[in-house]
Structure formats: C-alpha cells, structure tokens
Amino acid sequence: MPNLIYRVVSACAALGYGYPRESLQAALRGRIDAIICDAGSIDAGPYFLGTGTDYFEADAIKADYRHMVEAGRRIGCPVVIGSSGMAGGNRNLDRMIEIAKEVFSELAIRDSKVAVIRSELDPDIVLKEYRKGALQPTGVGPDLDEDELRGSIIVGQMGVHPLISALDAGAQFIFAGRSCDSALFASDMIRRGIDAGLAYHVGHVLESGALACEPGSPSDCLVAEIYDDGTAIFVAPNFVRRCTAHSIAAHSLYQQSHPQLQYYPEGVLTLEKTQFFSRDSRSAGIRSSRFMRTGRLWPWSIKLEGAFRIGARKVSLIGIDPSDAVKVPSDMLLYGRNGVQAGPVEGSEVELGIIVETAASTRDKAIMLARMISHHLAHHGYAGRKTSTGNLAYPLSPDFVCFRRSDGLFGAVIPSGTRDQEFIGSFEAIKAEVVALIADEPAAIGADFTISDTRENPVVLLRTVDRDPARLAVRHQQEIDRLLKSLTPKTSSRLNLDAPDAFGWSLYHLLQNEGVIKDVLFPITYFSADGANWIEVGSDRPHYDNIGEAGYRGNLDERTLSVIADHPPLERSVGSRRLRDMAAVIRSKDAGVNRITFDIFFTSGESYEIALYSNAFSRDNVARALDIAPEHLVGTFFVDSCNAIKVSIDRPNISASMDERDLFGVQQQTAIESMDIPIYAAALSKASSF
C-alpha cells in the first residue's frame, strides 16, 4: 500500500477569481504541506505590467488571500503566492504586499517569517544583452527595438530555485514576483526529494485550480496527493466536481503549444511516457512524467517579458442600422462581420457582438459591475458548449472603458464578441441566467446595466492610439468622420471615450547570461511580520543546483515529436462528418503572447482514429483550413492519452496589438469546427489506445 508523503492545495486559478470557502475547508481535512496560488498571468495583456496595476479588484484579492492565511496560520504550513499583482513587476508585488499587511493586521499574524522575491530587471542590463545579440526569441516576435526596451518594465519568469531558497530559509509566507506557474507548486516538492518530473507535472495541473476537473472552474480549489510509489492523485474538494483520467490528461495540454513537451528554466518536462489513471469515481492520477536537463537553450534560461507604453487611447462604439453595414469600410472592426477574427464571416457563419454597459454612482462600482457581468458571460457553462476556455473575445486590454455620463453617473462599457454558434443559439437563456446570478451582488445594488447584442444593432469599434493628446483627438475624430460621412449613428453610440493607455509587448525572449540570472535576478528579502509591521531581517540570493535527469535519449524536438504525418489514404472515403459533430470539446487559447493552440477532444476512440486516418490534420491540410501559410503552423500533434489532436500556430498578431480582436485567443476555433472529416472503412476498425 503506497504511503502519502505530500499533500498540497491550489486555492484557485488566480488570486481574485474567488473560490468557495467551503471548498478550502474541505481541502484542509487531513495532512496539508502547502497552500499555494498562482496570482497572475500575461494572458490579459501588457497593460498590467506596464502600469503596475491589478487585473482583479483589491477586495476580491484580499478575500481570497485572507482565507489562505487563516488556514496557513492554523496548520503552520507555507503559503505561497506567485506572479503577485497579476504581472509580477515591482509595483504589482508592492500592491500585493499592501493587501497582505492589511490581512496580517486583521488576523493578528505575529512573529512570522515572510519572503519577498522580486523579478524586475533593469532595462540597461537587457539592452547590453540585446546589443550582444544574446536575447533568444521564443517564436515569432515581438521585434526588439532599443527605444522600446529602454522604456519598458521588464520581468524575468522565475523557476523553482528562488522559491526553494526561501522555503529552505524557513519563510512561511512567500510573495514572489513573476513566476513560472508550475514552479510555484513544484518547488516545495522538489526540495523535499520528490521527483522533478512528477513535481512539475503536478504543478501544471494545479496552477489553474479546479479547471482540471469535470466540470472545470478556475474559481475553485484542487488538491494533489503525492505517494511514495511515484504517483500523484488529484482530488476535487468540492463534491460537485470530480477528477478523471481524461480531465487530467486533457488539462495537461492546456495553454501549451506541444502536448508532450513543456519548457522551464531548469529543463524540459516530457509527458511522452506519462500514464493517466482513475483511482475512483472522483479522483485520478499520473505517473512516469520525466524532467530532463538538456544541452539546448535550457537550463539556465529565463524568459523575459517587457511592456512599454505605446500611447493614450480613444475608443468609440458606434451603433448603426443593419442596412448600413455594407457602408462600413472593410478595415474597420464591425461586430457581426469581423469583430472576432480579421477575416469576415462567410456562408452560414454568424458573429455576435455583446456590449455590456453599466451606470453607477462611483467609477469603481461601474467598472466592477461591468466586469462581473462580462466575466459570468465569458465563463458560463451551458448545454452543448464546445469551447471550455472562454465564450467571448475581447478586443481591449484592459477590457473596459470608463466615462462620465451626461446624467452625472459613471459609466463603464465592455465590448466583446463570439462566433460560437452554440453560445449564440443559447444567448438569451445565458443572459437571463447571468442577470439572475448578479441580481443580489453588492455591485449591482443601486446600479444599472444593459447587455445588448448586435443582431439588430450592429456596432463599429474604433480605436486610436497616439502619444500626443492633441494629435490623438484629431486622428480619432477623422476616423469617426470617415465612418459617418455615409451613415447616421444611433443615439446609443458612445463617441470619443478616453480609454486606458495602450501598452505593447516589447520583449518575450530568453536571457541566457548565467551571471545576470544567478547574481542579479530574483533577490530575496526576509521580514519578520507582526501584523502590518514588517521588519527587514535579512536578504539572500537564490541557490542553484541541477534538477532533473541528464542524458535523455528521447525526442525533445517540438517540431517532430508526436507530429501527425502526411499520409493520404489510398482508398475511397465512405462518407464524411463535421468535426464539431465528432468532438466533445474544440477550444482555442493563447500559448504565450506569440502562439495560439487548438485542442480537439473527440467523443470516442473511434472518432479520434477516424480523424487521424483521414489525413485532414496533416500540416498542409490544417494550414489550408486555417487559411495560413504552412510555415506559420508550428505543428499538428496526436495525443493518444485523451483521444485528442493539438494544433499550434504562430499568432497572426502579438497578443494585445493595436489590431487585437481576441486578447485571450479563445474564439479562434470556428475555422477548425467547420472542417469536414472524410471517413474511411479502414479507420472504423481501429481502437484508441486510451
């Protein structure tokens, strides 16, 4: 009988998402070695790194963190937060520390050791590497520019060593800057002697909270139990969810551009030989994942992320009569035509724009209510849902625009869109359920809101960015005039709104200077905390050593491992089926700022084998279906462990660019959904290996 040697709780997918306190209480029954939460991401765009602001409201972050601290104090285990304040820069981290001090004061936390690990890097150091040509790209773009780098806020994405060093020093409460999501969870396991392959894979599953469950949710807890036979078991403390072999295998693909390879500062996690299994009806596990040191760009590579201010931004949302849609210039974003993807809808395809607008007595209340409504719409589960990463595409980062209304109230508006035909067909029911959900929320009391769509009221979104305010006003008005010279706007239009500043990614490259990594990045400062009074008691540098196996003889090339070969069947097909009728889930999602990945989970082993045999997913055929050049397709991969096919492409634009339509990349799957898959008799006799 295997013995339990480690047990860790993931609070939720990001601090501020919220989670049921009852789930955390249930998770705490039994042994607890650590309570951890990934607090951020680059998914929401460079604005949050560039400005040092939070993606979530401070009250939501505080509530989530307070529950973690209460549990950590009672149990005496480490409480770890990474990518603090969403982006993990110094200002983001300092805002998280302010919230933590409030929590410590309210809970009377005394004589506790705190570690703060910073990840921001001086642009002058990065410029020296740039001039030497030493910054390694991680794919296509962003293009490096010396002036942009000089004006950037730059962070390095830490791996496990800074976190291990802080834990070894006895810190109970750790606040880390920008961090690898998986490393937050893997660090304590690795320092306790747990195999790095198992630790990193467990970390990847846990970093999104209960999203790896059925049904999945980023707003709930997940527990991992590690046993001395080299297995890990995942358990959902909330009894409305369960973990299955399929759900854990499926989540192992999430936000990764390759199904079997994940790259980290210390090496490569390979899942080629991973076994997924169910323990019972509610829990499932993994074994045999491996973590490799290699002689390529890894280890001792740190991914750098840089954000720079492009300029001030003006936004107009102009409602038009449906009959005037043909008069809108083709280069303008028109919801109902090209609001979600640059290419216009074709044939029977439908695109729906959804505009959430609120009115409240304060700016914060208007924004909070608008984001709450939009969040519920974006993540609402409904019958027939195929895409599990998000129902809505957002064109702005941040996603809202706030303004002062003519009646003196504050307004906030969030534009979004979808091409998900199931969502569009269920929209009225979804909207009614969301309205009911938020009716009793404090933000909704005394406020007003509308959720309008563009089926009868098409909306043109105009966006203009410029560093010079006067020139910005002129340029934006010129765009408005260009549109309105041939049509009349509806009275509901919102013109010349001052949106939050526009930021861009200046850097998404690898730093390989070991001197900078070991001697400059990730300084650790220790404090003795008595409530809100934190007294500095020391500092340290991370201690580095080798992690993982050496001398791996397997394939670590993302361009060849598990690639679907081009092998046209010789016989005639006996029919065809639409891909969306063969798949339980078809999702798209950003995999970094420069790639989008598509995951297709088939309804059965038979459907999976039919798709593989058909040759529809060969490189050239997929490129043709997506209307991209084959060289922009990273790969098409088979995934036997969960009857899935993964497709990864270079992002058509860098995330949050000025022409952005889908910030998170979650509504790009429609071109895949519409594929017709030929059926061959030989494929019908095959069975999945899952």
XYZ file of C-alpha atoms in Angstrom:
690
model
C 0.000 0.000 0.000
C 1.630 3.297 -1.085
C 2.187 5.916 1.615
C 1.127 9.555 1.348
C 4.243 11.749 1.529
C 2.987 15.188 0.456
C -0.341 16.991 0.088
C -0.837 20.463 -1.407
C -3.836 22.733 -2.012
C -4.286 25.016 -5.016
C -6.759 27.726 -3.970
C -7.906 28.784 -7.463
C -6.569 29.680 -10.902
C -5.634 33.254 -9.941
C -5.877 35.203 -6.715
C -9.026 37.282 -7.073
C -11.010 34.767 -9.108
C -12.726 33.710 -5.906
C -13.416 30.232 -4.589
C -15.934 28.730 -2.161
C -14.576 28.931 1.360
C -16.255 25.581 1.951
C -14.026 24.033 -0.726
C -10.904 25.229 1.049
C -12.202 23.975 4.392
C -12.882 20.563 2.865
C -9.418 20.524 1.308
C -7.835 21.133 4.721
C -9.177 17.902 6.204
C -6.105 15.758 6.525
C -2.437 16.428 6.019
C -1.502 19.756 4.402
C 2.082 20.599 3.398
C 1.477 23.832 1.465
C -1.268 26.200 0.310
C -0.391 27.873 -2.986
C -1.990 30.170 -5.535
C -0.751 31.470 -8.847
C -1.768 35.132 -8.704
C -1.179 36.221 -12.275
C -0.558 35.719 -15.952
C 0.434 37.530 -19.140
C -2.847 36.492 -20.779
C -4.626 39.774 -20.025
C -2.013 41.795 -21.904
C 0.968 44.061 -21.136
C -1.096 46.855 -19.563
C -0.881 45.368 -16.067
C 2.894 45.007 -16.164
C 3.327 48.422 -17.739
C 1.128 50.220 -15.199
C 1.753 48.026 -12.143
C -1.988 47.612 -11.604
C -4.081 44.573 -10.701
C -6.432 42.727 -13.017
C -8.763 41.852 -10.141
C -10.338 44.183 -7.591
C -8.383 44.609 -4.358
C -11.318 43.386 -2.253
C -11.503 40.137 -4.226
C -7.760 39.549 -3.891
C -7.911 40.303 -0.187
C -10.794 37.903 0.433
C -9.035 35.054 -1.385
C -5.743 35.665 0.379
C -7.320 36.063 3.815
C -8.762 32.533 3.648
C -5.325 31.176 2.713
C -3.614 32.991 5.585
C -6.215 31.807 8.103
C -5.573 28.224 7.004
C -1.805 28.614 6.920
C -1.703 30.074 10.428
C -3.788 27.227 11.818
C -1.802 24.484 10.083
C 1.636 26.083 10.157
C 2.371 25.305 6.505
C 3.899 27.544 3.800
C 1.518 29.910 1.989
C 2.946 30.830 -1.408
C 1.798 33.474 -3.914
C 3.494 33.908 -7.307
C 3.193 36.420 -10.154
C 1.901 38.762 -7.496
C -0.439 41.537 -8.583
C -1.093 39.756 -11.905
C 2.106 40.740 -13.757
C 4.737 40.298 -11.042
C 6.566 43.604 -11.509
C 7.764 45.592 -8.501
C 4.663 47.789 -8.344
C 2.394 44.764 -8.740
C 4.264 42.995 -5.959
C 4.136 46.042 -3.680
C 0.357 46.298 -4.116
C 0.026 42.649 -3.102
C 2.184 43.325 -0.043
C -0.106 46.221 0.951
C -3.080 43.863 0.822
C -1.177 41.216 2.776
C -0.295 43.676 5.515
C -3.976 44.514 5.932
C -4.768 40.811 6.221
C -1.926 40.192 8.680
C -3.125 43.097 10.822
C -6.756 41.959 10.825
C -5.787 38.363 11.671
C -3.127 39.405 14.216
C -0.376 37.422 12.478
C 2.680 37.651 14.757
C 6.319 36.661 14.614
C 6.038 35.162 11.117
C 8.862 34.964 8.604
C 7.982 36.475 5.226
C 9.991 36.251 1.998
C 9.598 38.716 -0.875
C 11.214 37.663 -4.147
C 11.450 40.345 -6.829
C 11.695 39.598 -10.532
C 12.012 43.001 -12.195
C 15.186 43.614 -14.220
C 16.877 46.918 -15.090
C 16.377 47.671 -18.827
C 20.059 48.691 -19.090
C 21.064 45.090 -18.367
C 18.681 43.842 -21.042
C 19.979 46.409 -23.540
C 23.521 45.073 -23.081
C 22.288 41.580 -23.923
C 20.344 42.933 -26.904
C 23.408 44.719 -28.306
C 25.398 41.483 -27.992
C 22.654 39.646 -29.901
C 22.264 37.366 -26.884
C 18.487 37.522 -26.398
C 16.958 34.369 -27.861
C 13.468 34.511 -29.433
C 10.775 32.144 -28.193
C 8.957 32.121 -31.518
C 7.793 34.835 -33.888
C 8.175 38.371 -32.454
C 7.882 40.746 -30.783
C 10.583 42.553 -32.742
C 13.219 44.073 -30.497
C 13.628 47.856 -30.510
C 16.206 49.663 -28.386
C 13.986 52.645 -27.563
C 11.081 50.406 -26.593
C 13.309 48.275 -24.381
C 14.728 51.344 -22.670
C 11.225 52.486 -21.745
C 9.945 49.083 -20.688
C 9.082 47.441 -17.414
C 10.842 44.074 -17.650
C 10.436 40.967 -15.524
C 12.077 37.570 -15.559
C 9.969 34.471 -15.045
C 11.493 32.622 -12.093
C 11.728 28.875 -11.818
C 11.962 26.789 -8.660
C 15.319 27.877 -7.196
C 14.355 31.257 -5.683
C 11.279 29.640 -4.130
C 13.247 26.663 -2.791
C 15.782 29.051 -1.277
C 13.058 30.997 0.542
C 11.427 27.808 1.817
C 14.788 26.432 2.989
C 15.305 29.672 4.926
C 12.123 28.969 6.880
C 9.799 31.525 5.298
C 6.160 30.642 5.891
C 4.601 33.372 3.755
C 6.183 33.902 0.331
C 5.361 36.676 -2.140
C 7.047 36.105 -5.475
C 7.184 38.371 -8.491
C 6.752 36.937 -11.979
C 6.932 33.157 -11.735
C 6.514 30.047 -13.823
C 3.067 28.824 -12.840
C 4.153 25.217 -12.370
C 7.294 26.167 -10.428
C 5.202 27.650 -7.622
C 3.895 24.185 -6.838
C 6.925 22.125 -7.889
C 9.449 23.975 -5.718
C 8.466 22.612 -2.303
C 8.014 19.098 -3.677
C 11.451 19.119 -5.309
C 13.190 20.395 -2.184
C 11.579 17.525 -0.255
C 13.051 14.984 -2.665
C 10.013 14.323 -4.868
C 10.926 13.537 -8.468
C 11.083 16.688 -10.607
C 9.061 15.161 -13.440
C 6.181 14.361 -11.123
C 6.512 17.700 -9.298
C 6.410 19.840 -12.428
C 3.520 17.903 -13.942
C 1.555 18.187 -10.711
C 2.311 21.902 -10.727
C 0.989 22.332 -14.255
C -2.298 20.652 -13.345
C -2.697 22.599 -10.095
C -1.891 26.079 -11.390
C -5.397 26.516 -12.842
C -7.224 25.363 -9.718
C -10.272 23.220 -10.415
C -10.144 23.875 -14.160
C -8.737 20.347 -14.468
C -11.976 18.880 -13.097
C -15.328 17.892 -14.572
C -16.989 20.339 -14.642
C -13.990 22.628 -14.639
C -13.784 26.022 -12.968
C -10.939 28.467 -12.305
C -12.875 29.638 -9.222
C -12.470 26.573 -7.036
C -9.844 24.532 -5.196
C -7.922 21.417 -6.209
C -5.794 19.089 -4.070
C -2.833 16.916 -5.108
C -1.624 13.979 -3.029
C 1.866 12.555 -3.663
C 2.659 8.944 -2.771
C 5.936 7.114 -2.272
C 5.318 4.866 -5.281
C 5.839 7.826 -7.640
C 2.190 8.615 -8.261
C 0.136 11.769 -7.753
C -3.612 11.781 -7.158
C -5.820 14.809 -7.807
C -8.933 15.311 -5.711
C -11.625 17.988 -6.014
C -12.724 19.023 -2.501
C -15.979 20.396 -3.912
C -18.296 17.404 -4.425
C -19.946 18.947 -7.472
C -16.660 18.274 -9.314
C -14.562 15.226 -9.973
C -11.175 14.442 -11.454
C -10.948 11.791 -14.142
C -8.055 10.345 -16.104
C -9.448 12.150 -19.138
C -9.837 15.530 -17.398
C -6.269 15.432 -16.037
C -4.825 14.323 -19.382
C -6.841 16.988 -21.179
C -5.683 19.722 -18.825
C -2.075 18.658 -19.332
C -2.443 20.155 -22.835
C -3.844 23.471 -21.590
C -2.026 26.624 -22.781
C 0.878 24.547 -24.082
C 1.941 24.599 -27.710
C 3.061 20.941 -27.598
C 1.172 18.063 -25.962
C 4.238 16.248 -24.600
C 6.858 18.941 -24.050
C 6.829 21.836 -21.590
C 9.859 24.110 -21.283
C 11.045 25.580 -17.980
C 14.167 27.448 -16.804
C 15.711 24.265 -15.410
C 14.864 21.891 -18.264
C 12.088 20.161 -20.169
C 9.084 18.299 -18.786
C 8.289 15.409 -21.115
C 4.923 13.640 -20.920
C 5.573 11.164 -23.715
C 5.506 8.193 -21.311
C 3.108 9.651 -18.736
C 0.358 7.334 -17.526
C -3.041 8.777 -16.600
C -5.366 6.669 -14.469
C -8.542 6.894 -12.392
C -8.378 5.902 -8.738
C -12.125 6.024 -8.186
C -15.167 7.898 -9.463
C -13.921 11.279 -8.167
C -10.121 11.194 -8.255
C -7.441 10.477 -10.847
C -3.692 10.376 -11.062
C -0.467 10.479 -13.043
C 2.847 8.678 -13.026
C 6.025 8.381 -15.131
C 6.385 12.013 -16.232
C 10.049 12.953 -16.620
C 12.031 16.166 -16.255
C 15.194 16.455 -18.334
C 18.288 18.608 -18.277
C 19.416 19.200 -21.840
C 22.207 20.797 -23.814
C 19.897 23.056 -25.808
C 18.793 26.541 -24.707
C 17.876 25.003 -21.383
C 18.644 25.046 -18.473
C 19.707 28.436 -17.117
C 17.393 30.295 -19.446
C 14.975 32.833 -18.024
C 12.065 34.100 -20.107
C 11.925 37.885 -20.078
C 8.683 39.800 -20.567
C 8.721 43.520 -21.288
C 5.845 46.014 -21.513
C 6.057 49.565 -22.860
C 3.583 52.399 -23.211
C 2.528 52.996 -26.795
C 0.327 55.995 -26.047
C -3.043 57.303 -24.953
C -6.109 55.679 -26.486
C -9.529 56.858 -27.603
C -12.395 54.484 -28.279
C -15.778 54.922 -29.957
C -18.610 52.401 -30.084
C -20.915 53.451 -32.888
C -24.279 51.771 -33.304
C -25.623 51.642 -36.856
C -28.690 50.426 -38.706
C -28.282 46.887 -40.092
C -28.900 48.195 -43.612
C -25.838 50.444 -43.272
C -23.421 47.572 -42.519
C -22.328 47.399 -46.167
C -21.207 51.038 -45.926
C -18.686 50.367 -43.167
C -15.128 50.351 -44.601
C -13.621 46.846 -44.671
C -10.665 47.875 -42.494
C -12.946 48.850 -39.601
C -13.981 46.420 -36.865
C -17.716 45.770 -37.217
C -19.334 43.356 -34.788
C -21.379 40.967 -36.881
C -18.751 40.945 -39.632
C -15.128 40.950 -38.435
C -15.201 41.772 -34.730
C -13.818 38.454 -33.537
C -11.490 37.485 -36.370
C -9.845 39.652 -39.030
C -11.470 37.592 -41.764
C -15.191 38.374 -42.226
C -17.869 35.781 -41.545
C -18.697 33.617 -44.528
C -21.632 31.491 -45.639
C -23.845 30.403 -42.759
C -21.390 31.574 -40.095
C -22.727 34.087 -37.582
C -20.856 36.559 -35.401
C -22.420 38.209 -32.367
C -21.151 41.334 -30.670
C -22.061 41.739 -26.991
C -21.830 45.129 -25.312
C -22.074 45.328 -21.516
C -22.701 48.833 -20.181
C -23.203 49.926 -16.580
C -24.087 53.119 -14.736
C -23.253 53.701 -11.068
C -22.515 56.403 -8.545
C -18.771 55.680 -8.485
C -16.190 54.751 -11.076
C -15.109 51.611 -9.220
C -18.673 50.355 -8.861
C -19.423 50.880 -12.567
C -16.269 49.010 -13.590
C -16.750 46.220 -11.043
C -20.306 45.540 -12.174
C -19.404 45.606 -15.876
C -16.529 43.183 -15.357
C -18.631 40.909 -13.151
C -21.353 40.625 -15.816
C -18.848 40.130 -18.609
C -16.924 37.528 -16.600
C -20.076 35.500 -16.000
C -20.968 35.648 -19.690
C -17.449 34.631 -20.724
C -17.265 31.589 -18.450
C -20.887 30.480 -18.254
C -21.359 26.759 -18.781
C -24.316 25.726 -20.936
C -25.607 22.651 -22.737
C -23.670 21.889 -25.893
C -20.674 24.058 -25.022
C -17.671 23.080 -27.153
C -15.109 25.673 -26.128
C -14.072 25.490 -22.488
C -11.562 28.361 -22.455
C -13.991 31.264 -22.816
C -17.171 32.271 -24.597
C -16.129 35.812 -25.535
C -13.345 37.518 -27.464
C -12.165 40.834 -26.001
C -10.530 43.484 -28.202
C -9.201 45.748 -25.434
C -6.653 45.404 -22.628
C -7.865 46.250 -20.070
C -11.245 45.120 -21.309
C -13.303 48.144 -20.136
C -13.658 51.857 -20.847
C -14.988 54.127 -18.075
C -16.526 57.535 -18.686
C -18.664 60.226 -17.076
C -22.243 60.171 -18.323
C -24.385 63.217 -19.124
C -26.539 62.458 -16.051
C -23.504 62.728 -13.771
C -23.177 58.990 -13.118
C -20.131 56.945 -14.032
C -20.449 54.568 -16.953
C -18.359 51.558 -17.930
C -18.612 49.675 -21.193
C -17.035 46.365 -22.248
C -17.193 45.317 -25.907
C -16.784 41.664 -26.843
C -17.835 39.158 -29.452
C -18.255 35.495 -30.286
C -18.542 33.183 -33.247
C -19.512 30.183 -31.121
C -22.735 29.020 -32.739
C -23.888 27.096 -29.654
C -23.396 30.153 -27.460
C -25.191 32.389 -29.943
C -28.122 29.984 -30.127
C -28.369 29.896 -26.319
C -27.590 33.565 -25.720
C -30.980 34.695 -24.452
C -31.115 31.896 -21.877
C -27.483 32.502 -20.875
C -28.136 36.231 -20.461
C -31.170 35.574 -18.267
C -29.169 33.222 -16.042
C -26.324 35.724 -15.699
C -28.741 38.541 -14.817
C -30.219 36.325 -12.095
C -26.744 35.485 -10.784
C -25.672 39.077 -10.281
C -29.017 40.431 -9.020
C -28.035 40.252 -5.346
C -24.370 41.212 -5.750
C -23.426 44.382 -3.841
C -22.075 45.982 -7.020
C -25.489 45.615 -8.693
C -27.488 47.276 -5.907
C -28.322 50.845 -6.827
C -26.623 50.496 -10.215
C -27.994 49.999 -13.716
C -26.788 47.890 -16.615
C -27.608 46.731 -20.122
C -26.440 43.683 -22.043
C -27.020 44.429 -25.710
C -26.126 42.380 -28.745
C -25.569 43.255 -32.381
C -28.103 41.033 -34.134
C -30.376 44.029 -34.726
C -27.911 46.707 -33.678
C -24.508 46.315 -35.368
C -21.673 48.190 -33.629
C -18.466 49.600 -35.085
C -15.486 49.726 -32.716
C -12.963 52.473 -33.451
C -9.639 52.595 -31.619
C -6.918 55.217 -31.985
C -3.598 55.454 -30.135
C -1.111 58.316 -30.084
C 1.438 59.737 -27.655
C 0.368 63.304 -28.401
C -3.082 64.095 -26.914
C -3.957 66.791 -29.465
C -2.963 64.609 -32.388
C -4.864 61.687 -30.863
C -8.084 63.734 -30.714
C -7.711 64.817 -34.338
C -6.905 61.351 -35.643
C -9.775 59.703 -33.789
C -12.268 62.309 -34.966
C -11.063 61.743 -38.512
C -11.912 58.053 -38.161
C -15.360 58.912 -36.827
C -15.936 61.343 -39.701
C -14.796 58.744 -42.255
C -17.470 56.382 -40.983
C -20.260 58.901 -40.504
C -19.986 60.541 -43.887
C -22.090 57.683 -45.305
C -24.358 56.752 -42.370
C -26.101 58.068 -39.267
C -25.107 56.759 -35.819
C -27.711 55.563 -33.330
C -28.293 57.586 -30.197
C -26.899 54.741 -28.106
C -23.438 55.310 -29.630
C -20.544 56.234 -27.351
C -18.109 58.622 -29.057
C -14.639 59.844 -28.146
C -14.240 57.890 -24.932
C -10.878 58.217 -23.173
C -9.774 54.611 -22.693
C -6.871 53.394 -20.536
C -3.463 53.847 -22.155
C -2.300 51.320 -24.731
C 0.685 49.127 -23.920
C 2.553 46.634 -26.071
C 4.915 43.730 -25.561
C 8.489 44.840 -26.195
C 10.138 41.599 -25.128
C 9.309 37.898 -24.968
C 12.772 36.404 -25.209
C 15.190 34.203 -23.287
C 18.013 35.538 -21.152
C 20.950 33.102 -21.001
C 23.543 35.160 -19.153
C 24.166 32.992 -16.098
C 25.881 35.828 -14.276
C 22.779 38.008 -14.507
C 20.491 35.101 -13.640
C 22.472 33.999 -10.593
C 23.785 37.341 -9.322
C 21.124 39.915 -10.248
C 17.694 38.400 -10.826
C 15.303 37.296 -8.081
C 16.753 38.907 -4.927
C 15.116 37.608 -1.750
C 14.315 39.874 1.197
C 13.196 38.433 4.529
C 10.916 40.154 7.017
C 9.628 39.431 10.488
C 5.937 40.258 10.352
C 3.905 41.465 13.305
C 0.579 42.418 11.840
C 1.135 45.241 9.344
C 4.590 45.957 10.794
C 7.184 44.110 8.705
C 10.786 44.481 9.840
C 13.518 43.515 7.389
C 15.716 40.826 8.911
C 17.939 39.774 6.035
C 18.417 39.122 2.351
C 19.815 36.388 0.164
C 20.439 35.223 -3.365
C 18.790 32.082 -4.768
C 20.898 28.941 -4.513
C 21.114 26.976 -7.743
C 21.767 23.322 -8.452
C 20.928 20.837 -11.173
C 17.409 19.483 -11.364
C 16.094 16.551 -13.339
C 17.669 13.772 -15.354
C 20.633 14.080 -17.692
C 21.419 12.152 -20.871
C 17.860 11.784 -22.158
C 17.777 9.765 -25.387
C 14.190 10.545 -26.300
C 12.874 13.189 -28.689
C 12.694 16.737 -27.301
C 12.021 18.453 -30.628
C 8.604 20.128 -30.688
C 8.597 20.128 -34.485
C 8.832 16.335 -34.813
C 7.628 14.610 -31.610
C 4.043 13.269 -31.957
C 3.558 15.108 -35.242
C 0.730 13.837 -37.457
C 2.349 12.644 -40.673
C 1.103 13.494 -44.147
C -0.241 10.108 -45.260
C -3.188 10.317 -47.683
C -5.375 7.173 -47.640
C -5.295 5.217 -50.880
C -8.895 4.005 -50.748
C -12.056 5.995 -51.317
C -13.897 7.506 -48.379
C -17.246 6.045 -47.381
C -18.658 9.350 -46.133
C -17.757 12.368 -44.022
C -18.671 14.074 -40.755
C -18.323 17.625 -39.487
C -15.576 17.896 -36.917
C -17.845 19.622 -34.398
C -20.132 16.555 -34.503
C -17.180 14.282 -33.650
C -15.693 16.333 -30.803
C -16.785 16.934 -27.219
C -14.522 19.992 -26.908
C -12.899 22.225 -29.514
C -11.025 25.020 -27.780
C -8.521 27.689 -28.772
C -6.246 29.580 -26.373
C -3.134 31.726 -26.344
C 0.041 29.779 -25.602
C 2.176 32.778 -24.719
C 1.996 36.123 -26.494
C 3.016 34.739 -29.877
C 1.167 31.441 -30.342
C -2.373 30.103 -30.381
C -3.112 26.458 -29.744
C -6.228 24.449 -30.640
C -7.230 21.361 -28.648
C -9.779 18.929 -30.073
C -11.107 16.238 -27.732
C -13.074 13.576 -29.554
C -16.251 11.957 -28.298
C -14.821 8.443 -28.709
C -11.750 6.481 -29.643
C -13.409 5.640 -32.935
C -13.913 9.304 -33.852
C -10.306 10.032 -32.888
C -8.990 7.245 -35.126
C -11.220 8.371 -37.995
C -9.776 11.875 -37.738
C -6.179 10.667 -37.590
C -6.591 8.271 -40.504
C -8.354 10.852 -42.669
C -5.195 12.942 -43.179
C -7.319 16.036 -42.570
C -4.830 17.056 -39.870
C -1.668 16.905 -41.925
C 0.320 20.116 -41.910
C -0.794 21.384 -45.316
C -4.445 20.458 -44.823
C -4.667 22.239 -41.468
C -2.865 25.302 -42.834
C -5.402 25.379 -45.659
C -8.327 25.077 -43.232
C -6.964 27.935 -41.115
C -6.030 29.983 -44.182
C -2.442 30.454 -43.034
C 0.917 29.781 -44.654
C 2.278 26.314 -43.696
C 5.403 27.923 -42.217
C 3.208 29.633 -39.591
C 1.896 26.298 -38.375
C 4.072 25.101 -35.500
C 2.682 21.579 -35.662
C -0.294 19.231 -35.592
C 0.023 16.554 -32.923
C -1.721 13.342 -31.911
C -2.463 12.758 -28.207
C -3.488 9.163 -27.557
C -3.762 9.694 -23.783
C -7.022 11.616 -24.135
C -8.180 10.997 -27.723
C -7.117 14.487 -28.737
C -5.448 16.392 -31.541
C -3.498 19.576 -30.837
C -2.765 22.232 -33.440
C -0.380 25.108 -32.687
C 0.209 28.152 -34.871
C 2.160 31.376 -34.765
C -0.213 34.067 -33.553
C -1.289 36.274 -36.502
C -0.508 39.270 -34.284
C 1.311 39.611 -30.996
C -1.200 39.500 -28.144
C -2.756 42.900 -27.284
C -1.544 44.528 -30.505
C -3.373 47.606 -31.760
C -5.480 45.434 -34.086
C -6.364 42.907 -31.373
C -9.784 41.265 -31.620
C -9.416 38.293 -29.271
C -6.997 39.041 -26.430
C -7.068 35.554 -24.897
C -7.350 33.734 -28.245
C -10.455 31.827 -27.113
C -12.722 32.400 -30.122
C -10.449 31.345 -32.981
C -11.692 27.758 -33.241
C -14.525 28.237 -35.755
C -12.351 27.523 -38.808
C -11.420 24.175 -37.230
C -15.009 23.396 -36.201
C -16.276 23.671 -39.765
C -13.862 21.076 -41.170
C -15.392 18.062 -42.916
C -13.577 14.866 -41.944
C -13.657 12.071 -44.572
C -14.389 8.598 -43.201
C -12.507 5.530 -44.419
C -13.507 1.946 -43.765
C -10.017 1.024 -42.559
C -10.260 3.581 -39.740
C -13.517 2.163 -38.402
C -11.791 -0.998 -37.206
C -9.170 0.850 -35.176
C -9.460 1.439 -31.431
C -7.959 4.181 -29.313
C -5.065 3.309 -27.028
C -6.634 5.344 -24.218
